[in-house]
XYZ file of C-alpha atoms in Angstrom:
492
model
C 12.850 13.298 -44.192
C 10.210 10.418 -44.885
C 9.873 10.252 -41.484
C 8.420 13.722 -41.165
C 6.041 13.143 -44.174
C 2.320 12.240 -44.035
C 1.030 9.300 -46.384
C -0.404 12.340 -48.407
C 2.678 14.394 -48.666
C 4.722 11.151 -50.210
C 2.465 10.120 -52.382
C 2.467 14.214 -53.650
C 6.238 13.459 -54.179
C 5.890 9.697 -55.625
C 3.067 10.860 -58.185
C 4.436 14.660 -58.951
C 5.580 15.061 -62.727
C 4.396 11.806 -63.929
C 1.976 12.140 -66.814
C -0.096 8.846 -65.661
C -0.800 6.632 -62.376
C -2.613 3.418 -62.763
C -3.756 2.521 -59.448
C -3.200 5.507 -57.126
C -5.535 3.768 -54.214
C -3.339 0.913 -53.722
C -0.491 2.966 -53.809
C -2.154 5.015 -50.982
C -3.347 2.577 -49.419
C 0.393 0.771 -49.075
C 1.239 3.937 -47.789
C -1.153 4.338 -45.232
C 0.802 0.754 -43.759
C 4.137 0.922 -44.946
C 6.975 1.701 -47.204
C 5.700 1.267 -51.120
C 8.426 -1.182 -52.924
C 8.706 0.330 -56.301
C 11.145 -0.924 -59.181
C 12.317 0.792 -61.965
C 13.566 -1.435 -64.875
C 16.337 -0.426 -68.219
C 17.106 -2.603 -70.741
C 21.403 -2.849 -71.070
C 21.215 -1.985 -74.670
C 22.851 1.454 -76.190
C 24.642 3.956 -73.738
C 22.624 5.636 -70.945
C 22.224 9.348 -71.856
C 21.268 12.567 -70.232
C 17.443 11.886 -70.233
C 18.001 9.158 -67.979
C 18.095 11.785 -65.789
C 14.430 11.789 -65.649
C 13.753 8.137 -64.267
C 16.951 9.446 -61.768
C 15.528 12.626 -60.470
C 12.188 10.679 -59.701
C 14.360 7.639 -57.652
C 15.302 10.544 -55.295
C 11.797 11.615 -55.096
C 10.904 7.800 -54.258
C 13.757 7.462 -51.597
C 12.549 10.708 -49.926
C 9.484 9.827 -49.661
C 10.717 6.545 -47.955
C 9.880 3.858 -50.990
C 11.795 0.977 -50.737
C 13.820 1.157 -54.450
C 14.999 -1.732 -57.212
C 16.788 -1.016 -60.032
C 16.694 -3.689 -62.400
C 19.574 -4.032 -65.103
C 17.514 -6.040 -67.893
C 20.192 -7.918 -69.699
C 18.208 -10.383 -70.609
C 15.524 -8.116 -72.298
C 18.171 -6.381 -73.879
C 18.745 -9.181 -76.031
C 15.009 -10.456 -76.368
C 14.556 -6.975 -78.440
C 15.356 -7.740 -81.745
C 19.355 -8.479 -80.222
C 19.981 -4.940 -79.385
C 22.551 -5.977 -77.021
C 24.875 -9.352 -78.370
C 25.019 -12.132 -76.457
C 28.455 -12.021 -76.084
C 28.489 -8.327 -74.806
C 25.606 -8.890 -72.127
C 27.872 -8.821 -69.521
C 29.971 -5.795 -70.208
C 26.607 -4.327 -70.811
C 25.419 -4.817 -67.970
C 28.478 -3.704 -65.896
C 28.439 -0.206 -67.389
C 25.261 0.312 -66.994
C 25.532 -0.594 -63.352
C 28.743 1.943 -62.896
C 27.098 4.534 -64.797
C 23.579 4.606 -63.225
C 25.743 4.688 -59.860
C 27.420 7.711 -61.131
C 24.230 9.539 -61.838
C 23.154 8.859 -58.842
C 26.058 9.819 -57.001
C 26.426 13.335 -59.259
C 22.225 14.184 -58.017
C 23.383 12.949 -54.275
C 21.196 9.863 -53.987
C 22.617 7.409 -51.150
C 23.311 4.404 -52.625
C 22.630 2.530 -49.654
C 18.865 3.078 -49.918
C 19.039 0.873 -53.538
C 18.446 -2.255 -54.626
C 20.814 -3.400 -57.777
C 19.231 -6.545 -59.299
C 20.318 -8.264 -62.962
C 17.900 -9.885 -64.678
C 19.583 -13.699 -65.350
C 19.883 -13.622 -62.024
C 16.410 -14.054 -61.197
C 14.724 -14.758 -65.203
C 16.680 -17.903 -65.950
C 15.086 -19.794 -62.443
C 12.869 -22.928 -62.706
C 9.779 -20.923 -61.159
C 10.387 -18.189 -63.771
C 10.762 -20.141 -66.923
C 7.647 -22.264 -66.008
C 5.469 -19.118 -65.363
C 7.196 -17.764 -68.791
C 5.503 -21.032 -70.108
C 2.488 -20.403 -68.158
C 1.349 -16.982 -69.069
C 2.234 -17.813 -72.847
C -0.094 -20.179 -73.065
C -2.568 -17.617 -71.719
C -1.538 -14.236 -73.594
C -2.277 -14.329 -77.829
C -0.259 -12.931 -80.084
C -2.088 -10.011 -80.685
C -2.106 -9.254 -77.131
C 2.023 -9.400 -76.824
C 2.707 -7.528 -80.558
C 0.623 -4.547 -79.457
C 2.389 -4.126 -75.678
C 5.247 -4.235 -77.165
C 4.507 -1.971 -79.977
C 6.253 1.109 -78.400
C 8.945 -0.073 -76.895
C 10.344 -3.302 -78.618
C 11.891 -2.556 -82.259
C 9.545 -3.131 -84.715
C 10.501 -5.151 -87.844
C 8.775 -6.362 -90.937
C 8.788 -10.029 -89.554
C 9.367 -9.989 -85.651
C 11.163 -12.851 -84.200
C 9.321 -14.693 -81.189
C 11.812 -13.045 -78.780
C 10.041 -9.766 -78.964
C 6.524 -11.426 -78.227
C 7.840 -13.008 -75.413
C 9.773 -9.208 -73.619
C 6.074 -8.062 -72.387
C 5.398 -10.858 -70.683
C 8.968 -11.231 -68.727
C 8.397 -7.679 -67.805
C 5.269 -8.617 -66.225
C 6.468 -11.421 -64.672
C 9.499 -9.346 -62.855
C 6.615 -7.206 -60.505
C 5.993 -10.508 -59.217
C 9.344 -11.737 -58.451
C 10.827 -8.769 -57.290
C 8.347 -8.557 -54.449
C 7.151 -4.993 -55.261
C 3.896 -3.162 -55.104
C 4.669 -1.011 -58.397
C 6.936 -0.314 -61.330
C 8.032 2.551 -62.381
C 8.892 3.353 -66.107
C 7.731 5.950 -69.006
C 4.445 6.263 -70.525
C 5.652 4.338 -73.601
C 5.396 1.108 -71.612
C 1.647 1.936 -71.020
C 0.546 -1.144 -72.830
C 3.157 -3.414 -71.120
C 1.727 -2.167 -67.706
C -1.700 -2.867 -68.543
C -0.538 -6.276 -70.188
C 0.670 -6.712 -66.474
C -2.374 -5.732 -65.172
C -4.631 -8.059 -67.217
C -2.502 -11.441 -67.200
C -1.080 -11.648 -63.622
C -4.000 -12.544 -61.492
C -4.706 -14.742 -63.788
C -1.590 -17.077 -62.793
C -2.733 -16.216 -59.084
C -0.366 -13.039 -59.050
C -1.437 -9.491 -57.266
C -2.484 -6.298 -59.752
C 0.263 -3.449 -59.208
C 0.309 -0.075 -60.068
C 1.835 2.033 -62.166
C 4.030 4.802 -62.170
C 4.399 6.810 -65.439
C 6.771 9.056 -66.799
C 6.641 11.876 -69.445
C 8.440 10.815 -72.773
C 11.021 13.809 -72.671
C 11.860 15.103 -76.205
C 15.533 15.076 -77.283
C 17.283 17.916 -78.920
C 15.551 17.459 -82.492
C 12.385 17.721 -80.367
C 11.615 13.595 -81.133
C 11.707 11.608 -78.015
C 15.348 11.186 -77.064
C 17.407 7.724 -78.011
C 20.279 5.929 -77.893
C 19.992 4.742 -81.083
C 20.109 8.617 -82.245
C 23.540 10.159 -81.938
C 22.330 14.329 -82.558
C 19.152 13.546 -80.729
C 21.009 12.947 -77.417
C 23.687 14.198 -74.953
C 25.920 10.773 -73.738
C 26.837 11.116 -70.036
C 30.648 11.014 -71.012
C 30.057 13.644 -73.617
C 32.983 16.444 -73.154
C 32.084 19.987 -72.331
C 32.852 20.600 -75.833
C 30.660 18.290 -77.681
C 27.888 19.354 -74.940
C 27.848 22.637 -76.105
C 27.759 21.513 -79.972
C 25.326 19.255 -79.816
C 23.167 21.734 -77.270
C 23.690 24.638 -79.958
C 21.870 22.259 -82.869
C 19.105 21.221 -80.497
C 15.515 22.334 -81.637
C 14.560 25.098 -79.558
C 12.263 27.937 -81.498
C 11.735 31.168 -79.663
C 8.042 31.035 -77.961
C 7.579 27.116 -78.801
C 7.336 25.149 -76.294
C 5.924 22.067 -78.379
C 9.091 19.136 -78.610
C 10.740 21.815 -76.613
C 14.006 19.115 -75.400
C 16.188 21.963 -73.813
C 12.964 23.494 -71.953
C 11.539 19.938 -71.001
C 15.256 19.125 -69.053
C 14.447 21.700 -67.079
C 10.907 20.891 -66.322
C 12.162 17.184 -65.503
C 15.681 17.106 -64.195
C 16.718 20.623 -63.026
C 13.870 22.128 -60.746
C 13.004 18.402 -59.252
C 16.777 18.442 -58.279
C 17.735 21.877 -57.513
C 14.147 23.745 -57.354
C 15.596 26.590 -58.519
C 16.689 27.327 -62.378
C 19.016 30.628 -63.160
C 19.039 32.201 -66.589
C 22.944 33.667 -67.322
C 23.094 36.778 -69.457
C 24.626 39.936 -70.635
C 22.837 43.454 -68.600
C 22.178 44.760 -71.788
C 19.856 41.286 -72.567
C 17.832 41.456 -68.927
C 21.202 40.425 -66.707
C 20.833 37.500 -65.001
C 17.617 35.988 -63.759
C 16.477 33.332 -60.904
C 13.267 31.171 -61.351
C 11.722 29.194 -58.373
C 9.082 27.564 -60.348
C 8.941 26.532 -63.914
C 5.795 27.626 -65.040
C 7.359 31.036 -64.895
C 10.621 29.844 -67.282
C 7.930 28.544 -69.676
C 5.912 31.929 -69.278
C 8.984 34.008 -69.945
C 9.916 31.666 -73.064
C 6.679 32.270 -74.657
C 6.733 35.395 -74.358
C 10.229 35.608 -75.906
C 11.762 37.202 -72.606
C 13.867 33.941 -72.425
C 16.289 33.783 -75.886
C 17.154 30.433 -76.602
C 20.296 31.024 -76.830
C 20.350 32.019 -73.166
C 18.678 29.030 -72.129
C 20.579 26.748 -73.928
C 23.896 28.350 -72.381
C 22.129 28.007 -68.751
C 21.524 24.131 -69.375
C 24.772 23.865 -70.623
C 26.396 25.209 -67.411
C 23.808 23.548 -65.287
C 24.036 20.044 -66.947
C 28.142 20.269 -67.314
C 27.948 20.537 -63.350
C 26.062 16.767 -63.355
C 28.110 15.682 -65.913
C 31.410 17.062 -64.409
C 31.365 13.689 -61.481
C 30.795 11.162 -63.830
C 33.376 11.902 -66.664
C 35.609 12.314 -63.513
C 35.276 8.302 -62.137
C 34.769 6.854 -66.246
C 38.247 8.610 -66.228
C 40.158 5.895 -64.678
C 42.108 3.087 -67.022
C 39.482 0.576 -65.648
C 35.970 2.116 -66.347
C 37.691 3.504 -69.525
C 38.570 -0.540 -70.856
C 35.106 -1.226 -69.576
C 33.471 1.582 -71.955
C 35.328 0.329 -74.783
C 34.736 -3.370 -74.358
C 31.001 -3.057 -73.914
C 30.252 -0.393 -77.345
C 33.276 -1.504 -79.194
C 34.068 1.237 -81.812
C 32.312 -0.061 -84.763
C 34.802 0.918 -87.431
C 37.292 -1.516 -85.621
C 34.212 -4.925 -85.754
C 32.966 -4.173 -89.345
C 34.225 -7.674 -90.163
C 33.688 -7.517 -93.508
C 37.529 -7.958 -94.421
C 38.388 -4.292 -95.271
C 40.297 -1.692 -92.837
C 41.735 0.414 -95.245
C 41.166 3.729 -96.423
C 39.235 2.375 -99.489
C 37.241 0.488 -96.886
C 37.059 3.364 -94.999
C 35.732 5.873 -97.078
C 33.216 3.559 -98.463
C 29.855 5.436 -99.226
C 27.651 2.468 -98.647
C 28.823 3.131 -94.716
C 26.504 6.011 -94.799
C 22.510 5.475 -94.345
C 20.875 7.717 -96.617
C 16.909 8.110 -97.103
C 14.112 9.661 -98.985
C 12.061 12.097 -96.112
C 9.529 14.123 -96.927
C 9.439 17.892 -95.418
C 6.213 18.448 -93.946
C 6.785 21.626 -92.587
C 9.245 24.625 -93.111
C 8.691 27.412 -90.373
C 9.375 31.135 -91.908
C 12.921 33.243 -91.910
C 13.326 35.898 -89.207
C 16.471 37.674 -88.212
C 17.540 38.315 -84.346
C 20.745 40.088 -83.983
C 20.748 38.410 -80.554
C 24.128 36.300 -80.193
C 23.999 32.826 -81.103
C 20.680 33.109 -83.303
C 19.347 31.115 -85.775
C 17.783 32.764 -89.252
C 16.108 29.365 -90.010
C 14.490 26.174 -88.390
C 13.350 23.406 -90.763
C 11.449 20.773 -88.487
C 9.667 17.320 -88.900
C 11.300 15.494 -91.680
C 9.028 12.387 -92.124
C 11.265 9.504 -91.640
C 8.596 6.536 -90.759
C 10.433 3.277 -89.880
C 14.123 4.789 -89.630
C 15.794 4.679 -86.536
C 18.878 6.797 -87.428
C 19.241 10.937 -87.280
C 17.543 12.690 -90.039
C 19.772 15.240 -91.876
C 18.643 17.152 -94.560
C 20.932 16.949 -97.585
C 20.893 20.016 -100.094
C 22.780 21.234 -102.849
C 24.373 25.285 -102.514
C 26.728 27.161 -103.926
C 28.328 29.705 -102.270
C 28.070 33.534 -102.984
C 25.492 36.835 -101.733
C 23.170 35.198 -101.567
C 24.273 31.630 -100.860
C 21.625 29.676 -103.155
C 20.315 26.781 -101.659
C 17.998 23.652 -103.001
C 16.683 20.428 -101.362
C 17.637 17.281 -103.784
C 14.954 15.598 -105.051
C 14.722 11.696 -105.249
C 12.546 10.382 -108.221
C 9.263 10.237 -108.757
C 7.322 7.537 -106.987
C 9.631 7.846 -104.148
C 8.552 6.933 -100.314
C 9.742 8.361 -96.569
C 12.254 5.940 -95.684
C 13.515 4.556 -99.439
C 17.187 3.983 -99.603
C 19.846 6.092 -101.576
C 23.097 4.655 -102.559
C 26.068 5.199 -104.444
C 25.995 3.625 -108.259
C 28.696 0.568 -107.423
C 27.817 0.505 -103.710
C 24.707 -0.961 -103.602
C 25.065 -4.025 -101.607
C 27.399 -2.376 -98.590
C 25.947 -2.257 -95.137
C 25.513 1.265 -93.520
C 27.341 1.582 -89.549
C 24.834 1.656 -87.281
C 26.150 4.804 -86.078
C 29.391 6.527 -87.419
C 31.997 7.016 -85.046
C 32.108 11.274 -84.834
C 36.170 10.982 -84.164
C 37.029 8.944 -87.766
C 34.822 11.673 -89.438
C 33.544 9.226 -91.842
C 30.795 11.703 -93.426
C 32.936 15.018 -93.518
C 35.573 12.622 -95.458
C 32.515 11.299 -97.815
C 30.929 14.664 -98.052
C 33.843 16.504 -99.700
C 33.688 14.343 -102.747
C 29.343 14.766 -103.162
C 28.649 17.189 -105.974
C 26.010 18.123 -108.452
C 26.755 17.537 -112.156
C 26.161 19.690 -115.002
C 22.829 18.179 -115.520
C 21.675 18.717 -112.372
C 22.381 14.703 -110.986
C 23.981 14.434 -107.482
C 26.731 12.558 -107.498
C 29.745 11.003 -105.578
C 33.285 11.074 -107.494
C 31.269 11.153 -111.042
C 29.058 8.164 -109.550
C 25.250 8.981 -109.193
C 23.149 8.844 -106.062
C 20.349 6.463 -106.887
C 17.142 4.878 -105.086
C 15.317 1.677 -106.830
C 13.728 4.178 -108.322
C 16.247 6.171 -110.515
C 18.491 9.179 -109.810
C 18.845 12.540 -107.349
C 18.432 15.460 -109.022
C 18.570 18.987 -108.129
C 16.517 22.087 -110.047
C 18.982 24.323 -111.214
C 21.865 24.513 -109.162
C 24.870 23.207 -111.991
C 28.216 22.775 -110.000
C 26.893 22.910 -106.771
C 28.238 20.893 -103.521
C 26.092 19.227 -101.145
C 25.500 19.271 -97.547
């Protein structure tokens, strides 16, 4: 196919759906000569999920339009960043990855053959490298490496050197992979442009830059891996597909944070070109769209349910799914998946195991958020419909799924009330169990052991209005979680 393409029709494929180009001429200008070398780097840290579907679709668009491709396993950057990735677990890390990105490829038909699979120690530990690591930190300050790193490495109160020094190695790989760009999403904007100020200076070509969209996740914040409800894993079953696509933020007529509508803008019609909406005849039967700006037009105009779309993703993204739970079913892959993201309810290593251990309430990482919005009630007799969206719960500085916790009790109509921490309270303050202060939360609870539905049954509200696990109170630094008036109540 490249072969039949003009140097204007591939770089029409190379640029289309990015959100931002830095340096389109040389990148037409390559292609007015040759082949452009692009790589696209990821960081072996928590599980590839369904939005890395995005960077995939646009790899095929690459390799069609004849770019010679490098996919860079980062192992080594997955550790610089704040130790996201142990060392001990680098390796495993980075052989999942390098199966799994394979399967996604494999499930959207991309020929392997046309790839370039490079780890990052193999290249980043070298004598050249280290000294030009040296080098260009004795030329970058550390303003300069904080802020283009701000969106991308994890940012802590007091940030170890390691996280100063990820911009720079990412810099440094354009150079030693030999290419003319890199590829990677607009949150690395400030990396690139690090890139672009610091490498002639050690004698090094300027590249350019391919950007993609961030692509919300299904509570309409960008998607991560460090956010179980806020992303689909590739091995998810069809099952917890469907649950997790049921919860995902999707408001008739918004398209704002729209996760469900932006797969489709990003993974589906690049892919397939085509996107079919699956119905009952008595909701508008079924429905085939060649271009998405008529999907989006129907949405916003309502003629597109969500629960309709969310059913056609679900069938749509079950059939990309569908190769890759098929090879990560063999006993190898399988050993490989647990050795790399070890359950951790099995590595707490803090001497317990039990049930007491088990049920502990300190596993559980409560916080003060602060609503800043609460959209209006409406009722839809359409199957599948939703009488009430609550959206952006201010959670500054936490990394982990925002739930909303609030106290009911049951009856027509079911009374509900949102707990309220003390006063003085911030986004992002702590709430613990009296007795369970000093515990460590999981950095993710394992859905199978059920850890919060176990905790939850025992969370009540007293007769003075105090929330409370087994007769102990919920606390902040502050003082107790109250309720208004709902005596008795349980909480959700």
């Amino acid at each position: 196919m490249a072969d039949q393409l003009s140097p204007d029709e591939k770089f029409n494929l190379i640029t289309r759906n990015l959100q931002e180009v830095l340096g389109e001429e040389k990148v037409k200008q390559v292609l007015q000569e040759r082949a452009l070398r692009v790589y696209w780097g990821t960081a072996t840290t928590g599980k590839p999920h369904v939005a890395y579907f995005v960077p995939m679709s646009k790899i095929a668009d690459f390799l069609k339009a004849g770019c010679e491709v490098t996919v860079l396993f980062a192992d080594l950057h997955a550790y610089l960043d704040n130790m996201k990735a142990p060392w001990e677990l680098l390796e495993l890390r980075v052989k999942y990855y390098e199966q799994v990105i394979k399967a996604m490829l494999e499930s959207i038909s991309v020929p392997l053959d046309k790839l370039k699979f490079v780890k990052g120690t193999d290249f980043q530990l070298s004598r050249e490298y280290t000294l030009d690591v040296y080098r260009l930190s004795s030329m970058v300050t550390e303003h300069d490496a904080k802020k283009a790193g701000a969106e991308v490495v994890k940012q802590v109160e007091h940030p170890l050197l390691s996280g100063l020094l990820y911009p720079g190695l990412q810099a440094l790989d354009e150079e030693y992979l030999k290419v003319d760009a890199q590829f990677g999403g607009v949150d690395q904007r400030k990396i690139f442009t690090l890139a672009e100020k610091y490498l002639p200076s050690l004698g090094y070509a300027k590249r350019a830059h391919l950007m993609n969209p961030m692509v919300p996740g299904l509570t309409g914040a960008k998607m991560s891996s460090s956010e179980e409800e806020s992303k689909i894993d590739l091995l998810d079953s069809k099952e917890d597909v469907k649950k997790k696509l049921k919860k995902a933020f999707c408001e008739p007529g918004n398209i704002q944070n729209n996760g469900v509508l932006s797969f489709v803008k990003y993974v589906l019609f690049p892919l397939r070109g085509v996107f079919s909406i699956k119905r009952d005849a008595k909701w508008g039967g079924d429905k085939v769209y060649s271009v998405f700006e008529e999907v989006e037009k129907d949405f916003v105009a309502e003629m597109i349910h969500p629960g309709d779309l969310k059913a056609s993703v679900e069938d749509a993204l079950n059939e990309l799914l569908d190769p890759i739970r098929k090879k990560f079913e063999s006993p190898e892959l399988r050993k490989l998946t647990s050795n790399a993201y070890p359950d951790p309810s099995k590595t707490r290593g803090d001497g317990g195991g039990g049930e007491d251990d088990e049920l502990a309430p300190s596993r559980l990482d409560i916080r003060v958020g602060k609503i800043l919005k609460l959209l209006h009630h409406w009722i839809i007799t359409h199957p599948d419909a939703e009488s009430l969206y609550l959206e952006k719960i201010d959670m500054r500085g936490i990394e982990s799924q925002a739930m909303l916790l609030c106290a009911s009790i049951e009856g027509e109509p079911r009374k509900v009330e949102p707990l309220d921490p003390p006063e003085g309270s911030l986004p992002g303050d702590r709430v613990f169990v009296e007795g369970y202060e000093s515990g460590k939360p999981d950095d993710r609870l394992n859905p199978k052991k059920k850890v919060w539905e176990k905790l939850q049954v025992d969370l009540k509200i007293s007769d003075e209005c105090v929330a409370q696990w087994k007769d102990k109170q919920l606390m902040t630094k502050l003082g107790q979680i109250t309720c208004k008036t709902l005596k008795g109540g349980n909480i959700s």
